[in-house]
Coordinates of N, CA and C and ligand atoms in Angstrom, one line a residue:
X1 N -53.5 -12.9 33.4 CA -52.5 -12.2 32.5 C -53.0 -12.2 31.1
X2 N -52.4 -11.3 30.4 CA -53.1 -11.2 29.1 C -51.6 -11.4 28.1
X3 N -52.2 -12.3 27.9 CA -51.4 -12.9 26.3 C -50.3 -11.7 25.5
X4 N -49.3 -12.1 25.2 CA -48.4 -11.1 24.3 C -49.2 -10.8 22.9
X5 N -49.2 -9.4 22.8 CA -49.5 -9.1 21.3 C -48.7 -9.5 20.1
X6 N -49.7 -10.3 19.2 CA -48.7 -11.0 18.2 C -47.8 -9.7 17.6
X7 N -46.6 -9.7 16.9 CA -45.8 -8.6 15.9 C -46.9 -9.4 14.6
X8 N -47.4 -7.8 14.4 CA -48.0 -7.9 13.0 C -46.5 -7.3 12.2
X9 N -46.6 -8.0 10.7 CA -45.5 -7.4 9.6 C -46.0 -7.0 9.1
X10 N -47.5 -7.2 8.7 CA -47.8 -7.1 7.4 C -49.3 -7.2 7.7
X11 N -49.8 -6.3 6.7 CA -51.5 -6.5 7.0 C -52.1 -5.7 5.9
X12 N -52.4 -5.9 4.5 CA -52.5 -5.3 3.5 C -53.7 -5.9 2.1
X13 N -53.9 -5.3 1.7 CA -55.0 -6.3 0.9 C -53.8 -6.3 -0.3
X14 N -54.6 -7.2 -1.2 CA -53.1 -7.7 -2.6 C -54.2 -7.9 -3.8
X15 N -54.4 -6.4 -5.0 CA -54.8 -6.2 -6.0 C -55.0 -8.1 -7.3
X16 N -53.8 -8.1 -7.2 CA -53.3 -8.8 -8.1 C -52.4 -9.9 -7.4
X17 N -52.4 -11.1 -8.3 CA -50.9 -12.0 -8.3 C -49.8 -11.6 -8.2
X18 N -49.7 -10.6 -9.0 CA -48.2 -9.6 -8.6 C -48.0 -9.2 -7.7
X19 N -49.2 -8.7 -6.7 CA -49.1 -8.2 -5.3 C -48.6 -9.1 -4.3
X20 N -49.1 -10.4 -4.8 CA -48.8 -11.3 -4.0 C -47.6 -11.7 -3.8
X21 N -46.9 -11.5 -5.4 CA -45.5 -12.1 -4.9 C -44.3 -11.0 -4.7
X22 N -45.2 -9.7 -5.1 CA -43.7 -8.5 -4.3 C -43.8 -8.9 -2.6
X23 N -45.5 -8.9 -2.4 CA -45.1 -9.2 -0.7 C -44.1 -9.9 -0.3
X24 N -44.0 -11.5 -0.9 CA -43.3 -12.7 -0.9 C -41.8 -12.4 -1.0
X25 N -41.7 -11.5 -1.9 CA -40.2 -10.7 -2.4 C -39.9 -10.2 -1.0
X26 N -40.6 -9.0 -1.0 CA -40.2 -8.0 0.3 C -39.6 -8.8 1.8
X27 N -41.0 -10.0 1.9 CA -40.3 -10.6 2.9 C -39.3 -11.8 2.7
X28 N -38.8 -12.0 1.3 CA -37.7 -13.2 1.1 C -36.5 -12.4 1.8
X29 N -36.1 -10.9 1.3 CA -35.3 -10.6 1.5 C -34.7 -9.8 2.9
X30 N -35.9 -10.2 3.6 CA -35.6 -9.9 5.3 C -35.5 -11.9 6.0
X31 N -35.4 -12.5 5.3 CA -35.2 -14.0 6.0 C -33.9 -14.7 6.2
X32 N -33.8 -15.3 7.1 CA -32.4 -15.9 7.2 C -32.6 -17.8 7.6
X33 N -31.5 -18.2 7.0 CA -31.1 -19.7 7.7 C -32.0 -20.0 9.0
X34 N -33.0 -20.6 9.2 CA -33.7 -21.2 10.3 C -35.4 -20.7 10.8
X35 N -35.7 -19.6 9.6 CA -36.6 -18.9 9.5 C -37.8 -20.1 9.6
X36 N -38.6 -20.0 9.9 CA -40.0 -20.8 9.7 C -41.1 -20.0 9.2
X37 N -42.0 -20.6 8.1 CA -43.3 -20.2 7.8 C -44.3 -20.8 7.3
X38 N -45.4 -20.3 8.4 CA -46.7 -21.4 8.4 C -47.6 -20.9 7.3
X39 N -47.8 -21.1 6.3 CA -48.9 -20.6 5.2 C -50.4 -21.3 5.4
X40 N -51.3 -20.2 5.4 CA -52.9 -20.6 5.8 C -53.4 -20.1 4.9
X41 N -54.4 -20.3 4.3 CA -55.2 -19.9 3.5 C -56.1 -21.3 2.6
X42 N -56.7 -20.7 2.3 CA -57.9 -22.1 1.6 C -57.3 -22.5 0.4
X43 N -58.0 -23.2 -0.2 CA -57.2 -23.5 -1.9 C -57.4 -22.5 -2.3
X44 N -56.0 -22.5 -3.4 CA -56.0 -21.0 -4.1 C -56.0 -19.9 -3.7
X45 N -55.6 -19.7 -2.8 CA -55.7 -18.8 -1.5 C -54.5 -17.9 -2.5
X46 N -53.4 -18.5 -2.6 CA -52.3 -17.9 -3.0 C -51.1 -18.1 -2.1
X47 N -50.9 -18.9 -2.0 CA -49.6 -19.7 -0.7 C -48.6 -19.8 -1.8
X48 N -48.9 -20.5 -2.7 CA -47.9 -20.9 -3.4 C -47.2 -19.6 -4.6
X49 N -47.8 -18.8 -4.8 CA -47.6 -17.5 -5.6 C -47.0 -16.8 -4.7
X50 N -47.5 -16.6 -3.3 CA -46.4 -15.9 -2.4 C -45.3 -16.5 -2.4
X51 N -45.0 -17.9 -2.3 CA -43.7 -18.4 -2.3 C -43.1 -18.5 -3.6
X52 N -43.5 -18.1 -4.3 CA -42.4 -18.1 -5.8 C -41.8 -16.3 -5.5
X53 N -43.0 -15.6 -4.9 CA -42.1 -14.2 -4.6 C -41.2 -14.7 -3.4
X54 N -41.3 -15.3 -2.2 CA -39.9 -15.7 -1.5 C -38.9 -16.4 -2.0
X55 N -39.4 -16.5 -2.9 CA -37.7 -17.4 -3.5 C -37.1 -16.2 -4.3
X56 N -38.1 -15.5 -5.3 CA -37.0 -14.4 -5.8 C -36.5 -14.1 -4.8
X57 N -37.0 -13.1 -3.6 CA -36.4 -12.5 -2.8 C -35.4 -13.0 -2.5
X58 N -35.2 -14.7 -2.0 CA -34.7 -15.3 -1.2 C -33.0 -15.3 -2.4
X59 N -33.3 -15.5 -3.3 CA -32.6 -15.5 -4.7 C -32.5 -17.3 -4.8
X60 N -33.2 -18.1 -4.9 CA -32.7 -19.3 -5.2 C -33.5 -19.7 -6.1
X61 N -33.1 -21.1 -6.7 CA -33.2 -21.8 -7.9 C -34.8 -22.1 -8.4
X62 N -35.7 -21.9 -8.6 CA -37.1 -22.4 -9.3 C -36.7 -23.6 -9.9
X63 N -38.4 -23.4 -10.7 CA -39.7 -22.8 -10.3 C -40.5 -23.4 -9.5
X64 N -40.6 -22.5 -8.4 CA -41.9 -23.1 -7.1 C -43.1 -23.2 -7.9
X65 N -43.6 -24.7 -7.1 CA -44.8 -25.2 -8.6 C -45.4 -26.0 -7.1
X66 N -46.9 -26.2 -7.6 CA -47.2 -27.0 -6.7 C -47.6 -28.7 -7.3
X67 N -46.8 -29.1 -7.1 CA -46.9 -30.2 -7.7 C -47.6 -31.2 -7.0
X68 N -48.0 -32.1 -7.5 CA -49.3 -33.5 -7.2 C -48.7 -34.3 -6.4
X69 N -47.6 -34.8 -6.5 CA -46.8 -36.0 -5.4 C -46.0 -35.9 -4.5
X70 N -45.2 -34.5 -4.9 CA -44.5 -34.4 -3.8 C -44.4 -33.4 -2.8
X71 N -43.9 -33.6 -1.8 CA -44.5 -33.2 -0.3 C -43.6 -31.6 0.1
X72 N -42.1 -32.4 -0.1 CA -41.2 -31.3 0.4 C -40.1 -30.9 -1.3
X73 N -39.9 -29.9 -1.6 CA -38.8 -29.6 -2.3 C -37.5 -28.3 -2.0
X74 N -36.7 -29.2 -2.1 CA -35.3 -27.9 -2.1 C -35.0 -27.3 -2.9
X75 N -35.1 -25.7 -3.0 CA -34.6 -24.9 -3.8 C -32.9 -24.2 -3.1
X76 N -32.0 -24.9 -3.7 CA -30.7 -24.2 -3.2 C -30.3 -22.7 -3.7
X77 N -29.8 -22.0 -2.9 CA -29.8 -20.5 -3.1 C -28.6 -20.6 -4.4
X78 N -29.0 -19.6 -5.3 CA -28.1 -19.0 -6.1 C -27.5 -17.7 -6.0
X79 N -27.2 -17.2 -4.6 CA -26.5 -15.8 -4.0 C -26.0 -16.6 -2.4
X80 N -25.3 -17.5 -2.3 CA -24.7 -18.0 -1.4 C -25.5 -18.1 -0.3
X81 N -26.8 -17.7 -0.2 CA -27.5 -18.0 1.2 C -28.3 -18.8 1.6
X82 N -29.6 -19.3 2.3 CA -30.4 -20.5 2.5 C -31.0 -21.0 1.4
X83 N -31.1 -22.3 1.1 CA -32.3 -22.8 0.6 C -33.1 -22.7 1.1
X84 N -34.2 -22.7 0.3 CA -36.0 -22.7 0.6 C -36.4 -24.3 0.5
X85 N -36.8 -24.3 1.9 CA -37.8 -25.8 1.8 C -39.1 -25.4 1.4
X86 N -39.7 -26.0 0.6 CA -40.8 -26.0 0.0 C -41.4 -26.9 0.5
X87 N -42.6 -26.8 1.4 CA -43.6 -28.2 1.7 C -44.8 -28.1 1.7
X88 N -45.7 -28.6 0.8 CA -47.1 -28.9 0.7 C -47.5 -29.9 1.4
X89 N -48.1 -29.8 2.4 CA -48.9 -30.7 3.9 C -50.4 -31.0 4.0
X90 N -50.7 -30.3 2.5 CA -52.1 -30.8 2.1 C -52.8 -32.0 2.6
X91 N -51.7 -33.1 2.1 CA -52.0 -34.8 2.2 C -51.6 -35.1 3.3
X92 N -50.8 -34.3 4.1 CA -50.1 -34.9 5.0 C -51.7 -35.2 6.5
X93 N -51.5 -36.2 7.1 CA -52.8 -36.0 8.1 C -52.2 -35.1 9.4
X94 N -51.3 -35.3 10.0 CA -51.3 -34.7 11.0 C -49.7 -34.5 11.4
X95 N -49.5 -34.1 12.3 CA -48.3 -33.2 13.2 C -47.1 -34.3 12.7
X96 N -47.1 -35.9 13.1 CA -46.7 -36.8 13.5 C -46.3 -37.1 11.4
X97 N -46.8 -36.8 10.6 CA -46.0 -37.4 9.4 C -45.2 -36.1 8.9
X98 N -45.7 -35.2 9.4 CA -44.8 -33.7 9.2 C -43.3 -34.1 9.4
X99 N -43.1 -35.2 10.7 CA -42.2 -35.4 11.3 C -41.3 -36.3 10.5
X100 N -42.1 -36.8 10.0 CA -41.6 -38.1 9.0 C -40.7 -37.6 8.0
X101 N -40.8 -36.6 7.6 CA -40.3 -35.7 6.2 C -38.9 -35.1 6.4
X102 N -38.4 -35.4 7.5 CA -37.2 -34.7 8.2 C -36.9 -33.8 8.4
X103 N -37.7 -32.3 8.6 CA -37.7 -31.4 7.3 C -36.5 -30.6 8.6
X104 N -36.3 -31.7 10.0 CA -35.4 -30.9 11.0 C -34.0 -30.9 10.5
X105 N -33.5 -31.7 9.5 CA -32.2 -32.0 8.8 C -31.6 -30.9 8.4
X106 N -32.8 -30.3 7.7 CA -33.0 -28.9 6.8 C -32.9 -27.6 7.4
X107 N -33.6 -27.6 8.5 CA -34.1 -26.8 9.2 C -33.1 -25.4 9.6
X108 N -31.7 -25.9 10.4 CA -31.1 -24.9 10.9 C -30.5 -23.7 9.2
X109 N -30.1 -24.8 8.3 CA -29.3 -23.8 7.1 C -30.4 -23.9 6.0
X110 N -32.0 -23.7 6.2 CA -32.7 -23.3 5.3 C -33.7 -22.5 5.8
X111 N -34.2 -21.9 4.9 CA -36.2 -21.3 5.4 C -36.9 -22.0 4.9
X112 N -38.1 -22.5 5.9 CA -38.5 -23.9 5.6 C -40.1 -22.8 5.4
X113 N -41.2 -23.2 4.4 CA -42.0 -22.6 4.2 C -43.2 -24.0 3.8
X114 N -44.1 -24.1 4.7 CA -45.1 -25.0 5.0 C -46.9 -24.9 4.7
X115 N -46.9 -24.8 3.2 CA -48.0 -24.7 3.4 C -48.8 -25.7 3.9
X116 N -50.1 -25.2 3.9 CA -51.1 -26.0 4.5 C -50.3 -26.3 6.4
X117 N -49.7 -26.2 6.8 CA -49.0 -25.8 7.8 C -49.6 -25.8 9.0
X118 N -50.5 -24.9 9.5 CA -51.4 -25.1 10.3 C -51.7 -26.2 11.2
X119 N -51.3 -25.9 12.7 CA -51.6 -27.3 13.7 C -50.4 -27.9 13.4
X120 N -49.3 -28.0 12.6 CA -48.5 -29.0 12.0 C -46.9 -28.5 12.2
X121 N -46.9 -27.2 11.3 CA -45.5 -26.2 11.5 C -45.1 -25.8 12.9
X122 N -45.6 -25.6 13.1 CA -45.7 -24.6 14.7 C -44.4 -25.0 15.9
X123 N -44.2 -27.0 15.6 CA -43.9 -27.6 16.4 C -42.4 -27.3 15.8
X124 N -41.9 -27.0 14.7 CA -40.6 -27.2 14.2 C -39.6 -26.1 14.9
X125 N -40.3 -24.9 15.5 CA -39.2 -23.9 15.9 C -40.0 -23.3 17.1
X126 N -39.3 -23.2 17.9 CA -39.8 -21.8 18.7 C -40.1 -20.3 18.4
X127 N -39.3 -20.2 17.2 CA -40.1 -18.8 16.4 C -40.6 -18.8 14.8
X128 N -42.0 -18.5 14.5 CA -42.3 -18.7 13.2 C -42.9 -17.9 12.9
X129 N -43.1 -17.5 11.2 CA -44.3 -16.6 10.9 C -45.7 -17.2 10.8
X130 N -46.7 -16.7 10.4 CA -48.0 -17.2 10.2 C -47.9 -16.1 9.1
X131 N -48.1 -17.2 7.7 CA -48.6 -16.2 6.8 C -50.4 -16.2 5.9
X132 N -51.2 -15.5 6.6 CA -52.8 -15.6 6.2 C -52.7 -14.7 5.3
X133 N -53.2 -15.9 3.7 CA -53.8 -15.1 2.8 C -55.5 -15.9 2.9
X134 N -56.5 -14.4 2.5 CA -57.8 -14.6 2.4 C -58.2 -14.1 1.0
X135 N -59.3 -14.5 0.4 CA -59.6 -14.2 -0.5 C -61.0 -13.8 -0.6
X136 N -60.9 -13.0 -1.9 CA -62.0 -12.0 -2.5 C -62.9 -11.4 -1.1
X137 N -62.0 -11.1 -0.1 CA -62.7 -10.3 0.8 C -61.8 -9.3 1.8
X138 N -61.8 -8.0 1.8 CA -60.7 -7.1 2.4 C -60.6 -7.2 4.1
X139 N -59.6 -7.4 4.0 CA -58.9 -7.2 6.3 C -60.2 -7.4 7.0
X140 N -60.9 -6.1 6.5 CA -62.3 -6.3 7.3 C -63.3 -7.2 7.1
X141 N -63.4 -7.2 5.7 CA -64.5 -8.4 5.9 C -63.9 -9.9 6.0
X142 N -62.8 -10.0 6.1 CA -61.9 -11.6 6.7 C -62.4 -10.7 8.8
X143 N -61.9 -9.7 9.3 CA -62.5 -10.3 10.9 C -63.8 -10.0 10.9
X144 N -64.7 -10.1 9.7 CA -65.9 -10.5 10.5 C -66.3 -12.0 10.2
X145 N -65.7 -12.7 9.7 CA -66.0 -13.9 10.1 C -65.8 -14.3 8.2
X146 N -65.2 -14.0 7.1 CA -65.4 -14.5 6.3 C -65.3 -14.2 4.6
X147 N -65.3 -15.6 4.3 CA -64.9 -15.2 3.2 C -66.4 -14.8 2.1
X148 N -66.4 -13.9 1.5 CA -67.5 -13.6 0.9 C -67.6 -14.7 -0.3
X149 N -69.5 -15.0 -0.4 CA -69.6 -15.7 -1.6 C -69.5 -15.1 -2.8
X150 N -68.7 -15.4 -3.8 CA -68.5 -14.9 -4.9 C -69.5 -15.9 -5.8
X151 N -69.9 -16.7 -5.5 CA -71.0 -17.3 -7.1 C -71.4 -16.8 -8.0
X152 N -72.3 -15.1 -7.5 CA -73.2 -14.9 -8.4 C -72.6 -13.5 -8.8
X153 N -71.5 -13.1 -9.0 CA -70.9 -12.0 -8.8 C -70.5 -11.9 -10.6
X154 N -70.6 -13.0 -11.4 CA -70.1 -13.2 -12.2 C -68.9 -13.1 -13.1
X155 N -67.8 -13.2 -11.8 CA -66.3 -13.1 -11.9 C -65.9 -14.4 -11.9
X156 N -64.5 -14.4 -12.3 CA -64.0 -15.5 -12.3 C -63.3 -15.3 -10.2
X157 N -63.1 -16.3 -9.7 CA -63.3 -16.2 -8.5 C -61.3 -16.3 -8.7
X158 N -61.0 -16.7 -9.1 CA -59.8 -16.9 -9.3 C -58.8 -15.3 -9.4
X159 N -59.7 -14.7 -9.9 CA -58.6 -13.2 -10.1 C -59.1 -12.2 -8.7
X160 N -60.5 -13.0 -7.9 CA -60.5 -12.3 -6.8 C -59.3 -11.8 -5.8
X161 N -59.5 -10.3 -6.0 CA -58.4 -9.8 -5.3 C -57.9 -10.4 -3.5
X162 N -57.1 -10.8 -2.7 CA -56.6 -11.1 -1.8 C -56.2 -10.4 -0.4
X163 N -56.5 -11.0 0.7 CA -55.8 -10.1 1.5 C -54.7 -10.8 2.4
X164 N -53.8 -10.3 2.9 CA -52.6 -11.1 3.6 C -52.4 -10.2 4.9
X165 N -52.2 -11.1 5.9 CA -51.9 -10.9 7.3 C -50.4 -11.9 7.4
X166 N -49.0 -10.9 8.1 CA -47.9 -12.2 8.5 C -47.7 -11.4 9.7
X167 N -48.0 -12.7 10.8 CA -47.8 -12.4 12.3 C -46.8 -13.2 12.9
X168 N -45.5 -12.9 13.5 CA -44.5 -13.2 13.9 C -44.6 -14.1 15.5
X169 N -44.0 -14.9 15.4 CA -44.6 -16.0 17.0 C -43.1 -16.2 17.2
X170 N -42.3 -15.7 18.3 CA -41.5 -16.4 19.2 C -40.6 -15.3 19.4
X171 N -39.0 -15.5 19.9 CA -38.3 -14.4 19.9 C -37.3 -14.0 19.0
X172 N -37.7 -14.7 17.7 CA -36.8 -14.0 16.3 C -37.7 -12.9 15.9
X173 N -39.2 -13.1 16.1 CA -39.9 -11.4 15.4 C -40.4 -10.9 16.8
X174 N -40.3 -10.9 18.2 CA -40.7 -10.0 18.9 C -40.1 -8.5 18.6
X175 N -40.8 -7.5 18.3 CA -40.6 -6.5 18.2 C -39.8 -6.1 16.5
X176 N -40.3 -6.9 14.9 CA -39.9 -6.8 14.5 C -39.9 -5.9 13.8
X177 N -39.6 -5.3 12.5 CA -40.4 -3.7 12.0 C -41.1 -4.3 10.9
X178 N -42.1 -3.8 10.8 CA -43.2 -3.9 10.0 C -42.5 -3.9 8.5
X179 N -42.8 -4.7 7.6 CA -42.6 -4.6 5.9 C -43.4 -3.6 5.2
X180 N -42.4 -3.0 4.3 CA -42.3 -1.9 3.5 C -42.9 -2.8 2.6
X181 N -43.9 -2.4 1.6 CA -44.2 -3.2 0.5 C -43.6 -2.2 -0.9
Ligands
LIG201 N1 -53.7 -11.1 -5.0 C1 -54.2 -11.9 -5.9 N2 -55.2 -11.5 -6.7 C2 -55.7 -12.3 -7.7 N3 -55.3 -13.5 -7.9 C3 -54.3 -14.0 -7.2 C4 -53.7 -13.2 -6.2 N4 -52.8 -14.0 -5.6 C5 -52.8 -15.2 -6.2 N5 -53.7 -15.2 -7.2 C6 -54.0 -16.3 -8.1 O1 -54.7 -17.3 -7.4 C7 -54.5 -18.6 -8.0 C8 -54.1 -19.6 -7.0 O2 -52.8 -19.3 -6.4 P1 -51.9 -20.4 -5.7 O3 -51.8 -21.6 -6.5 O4 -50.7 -19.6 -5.3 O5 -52.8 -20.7 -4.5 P2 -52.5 -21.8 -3.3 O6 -53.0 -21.2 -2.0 O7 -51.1 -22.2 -3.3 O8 -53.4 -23.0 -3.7 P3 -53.4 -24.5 -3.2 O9 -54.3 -24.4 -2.0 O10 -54.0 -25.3 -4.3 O11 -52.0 -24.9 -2.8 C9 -53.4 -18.3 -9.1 O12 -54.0 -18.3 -10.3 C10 -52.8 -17.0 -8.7 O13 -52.3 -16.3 -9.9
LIG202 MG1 -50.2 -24.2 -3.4

């Protein structure tokens, strides 16, 4: 048997930091109470820039920051609808302290957004997004295996432009409509 085709939403390269967080906007504002999302991407990838655009969207309280000590933060909505769980799983080792964090308390009346996520998120819901940002290398050159070396390019690697893939897993995005950017 051959595997379900993931729902692609989204699949776009992202100029700028700005790019990154209208995507984040676009999709704050299609999310609801129970939503899950796995964020991948390397350091600096831009996980956390896309989630300062999901919270506009989302309309709740800032500023998403990635802070040094803590794991999970609540942003309560300021337009009557979910809070945004905020969790950096960087430090975390594995599946099993994810669990530690309660973040299932949260879970049904917020959108819980997990970076570093991977191997870890997945277990919290039966339907989640995967959101892959890659850097300084376009759609194509991320499926051929990678991210390009930028060393000698004599850019700052930091304003390297971005690309983002969000693929929908279970049966809240089977068959969802692709985002308008
Ligand atoms: N599309 C883009 N083009 C250029 N720069 C971008 C883009 N998106 C984000 N950035 C920049 O990348 C830097 C790192 O972003 P950010 O902190 O969001 O990454 P991160 O993936 O959360 O990092 P970490 O792995 O440390 O959590 C920021 O300076 C941000 O402005
Ligand atoms: Mg971050």
């Amino acid at each position: 048997m051959t595997p379900p085709q993931p729902d692609v939403l989204l699949e776009t390269d992202l100029a700028t930091a700005d790019d990154t967080r209208r995507a984040g906007r676009v999709l704050g504002g299609q999310l609801r109470a129970g939503d899950v999302l796995v964020l991948v991407g390397e350091l600096g990838a831009g996980k956390t820039t896309f989630t300062q655009g999901l919270a506009d969207g989302l309309g709740v309280r800032g500023p998403i920051t990635s802070p040094t000590f803590v794991i999970s933060r609540v942003h309560p909505s300021e337009v009557g609808g979910p809070a945004l769980v905020h969790v950096d799983a960087y430090r975390l080792g594995d599946a099993a302290e994810l669990e530690d964090i309660d973040l299932d308390l949260t879970l049904d009346t917020s959108v819980t957004v997990v970076e570093w996520g991977a191997g870890m998120a997945e277990q919290l819901s039966d339907s989640y997004l995967v959101v892959d940002l890659v850097r300084g290398a376009g759609l194509e050159a991320a499926a051929d295996g990678g991210v390009r070396d930028s060393d000698d390019d004599g850019g700052d690697e930091h304003d390297d432009p971005r690309a983002i893939r969000i693929v929908g897993v279970g049966p809240r995005w089977t068959g969802a409509e692709r985002l308008q950017l």
